[in-house]
Amino acid sequence: MDHAQSGRIATAATRRNRYSMTRAPAIDRVRSRLIEAVQPEYGRIPMFIYSDPDVYRLEMSTVFREAWLFVAHVSELPEVGSFVVRDMGEESVIVARGDDRTVRVFLNSCRHRGMRLACADFGSTNVWRCPYHGFSYGSRGEFLGTLVGAPFERVAYPGGLDRDALHLIEAKADIYQGLVFATWGKHSPQLVSYLGNVAWYLDLVVGRAEMEVVGVPQKWVVPTGWKLPCENFAADAYHTATAHSFLARLGLVETVGFGRDGYHVDPGGGHGLGVGVHSDQGGSYFPVELAEEYANRLSPDQLRLLKRVKNLHGNVFPNLSFLIPSFIDVDGRRVSGMMLRVWQPIAPDKVQVWSWHLVEKNAPGWWKTLGRKMYTQTFGASGMFDQDDTENWEAQTHNATASLSRADEVFLHYEMGLGMQPLPDSPGPGDVYDGKFNEAAGRTFYRTWLDYVVGRELV
Ligand code: FES
Ligand code: FE
């Protein structure tokens, strides 16, 4: 190493030290505050965590860096060269299918000056050409993510370009039941271990048949901290009797207690779900035309539960929600329109909602048509349920930013079901509780969140 080189490195190291000396204590202060104030096991969650900018910064560099994040459904990538553009935390990523049919995930950032490579939301291409100076990257097979050319390359770079060093930055990707997940975490567990017990329930939602996304995902912005909708799907069946009581008033369900009967499930890992069930051993309204496919893809225990499902809602930590809404009458038939949701944080007090409608690929026409209608009426940008929920989350977030609420002592109450024992003989894995009114999975959501943001070694 020559002097000039070592001088440059020493200067960089000095700068790094200076940075960490001024920056680290601030981060430690936030972490210490969180360790003191967030008490999931006692059902106490301070309100400031829903909108605090320092907490948000920590979440971006921990939860959204290390957890597995949902980025696409495989049906959105039907052919070699197909891609969609998504977000992983603050990073824009390209999710692409290569020649070998493998789905890979790349940072959507040119290695030259960091311009976005893919500016369309989705498409199919042979090559990604940077709109700034024209560096081009392969989108297929062995060239997937590789720099394949630059304008006037021999003139501009007579010594050549180091193609290995300029390969697009790649996230670790994996697929479960058609759901494509990715993570930046170098030490993240395998996806199937990360999902753990929630995988068994995801099978009912997205694995019971071959699924396909209908159209493109709807996107809209909601002024809410991202955790509120996530834990709502994981562990809040209680709100349905009040916030969505219109269902009973309109006569679409029999009573406002439609969200109570069933099971609350704490599968561990920060995931959570509720399953509304009919009281008898059957009673669900899935189309008989698909009975054989369900039976071929599910275990007998899973099939038994599916046949009783009235509704099913949940969240894969951190921000993928799933839902089989309560079946209702649409044009004279009982149907449900399934969806996936990503609550994409874009600011401490703001999310971009991504909403996908999914349906069984081999379903009869009536199920597809009426299911889509049901989904549009109830969920999605104009959905009746979404409007109820959004108003609550927006007001909660507004309150969380007010100065009085930012004191550590102002906490929210998550004690429902505290001390209750799970069922000894349950229909599926994890801690399964009788009745959906329970916040056990909410407490686990915040415990998991806390472990990520403060660093597990500090807990
Ligand atoms: Fe992409 Fe320059 S920023 S080619
Ligand atoms: Fe709701």
Short mmCIF file of C-alpha atoms in Angstrom, two decimals, residues 23 26-27 30 33-34 51-61 348 406:
data_model
loop_
_atom_site.label_atom_id
_atom_site.label_comp_id
_atom_site.label_asym_id
_atom_site.label_seq_id
_atom_site.Cartn_x
_atom_site.Cartn_y
_atom_site.Cartn_z
CA ARG A 23 -24.20 9.43 16.15
CA ALA A 26 -28.22 9.31 19.96
CA ILE A 27 -29.19 5.87 18.70
CA VAL A 30 -33.53 5.92 21.54
CA ARG A 33 -35.91 4.66 25.89
CA LEU A 34 -37.61 1.86 23.98
CA SER A 51 -44.87 8.39 14.70
CA ASP A 52 -41.46 9.15 16.18
CA PRO A 53 -38.87 9.97 13.46
CA ASP A 54 -35.95 8.48 15.44
CA VAL A 55 -37.85 5.24 15.96
CA TYR A 56 -38.67 5.21 12.26
CA ARG A 57 -34.98 5.57 11.35
CA LEU A 58 -34.18 2.62 13.59
CA GLU A 59 -36.95 0.53 12.04
CA MET A 60 -35.61 1.20 8.56
CA SER A 61 -32.12 0.08 9.51
CA PRO A 348 -42.95 7.97 10.22
CA ARG A 406 -45.13 11.68 23.14
#
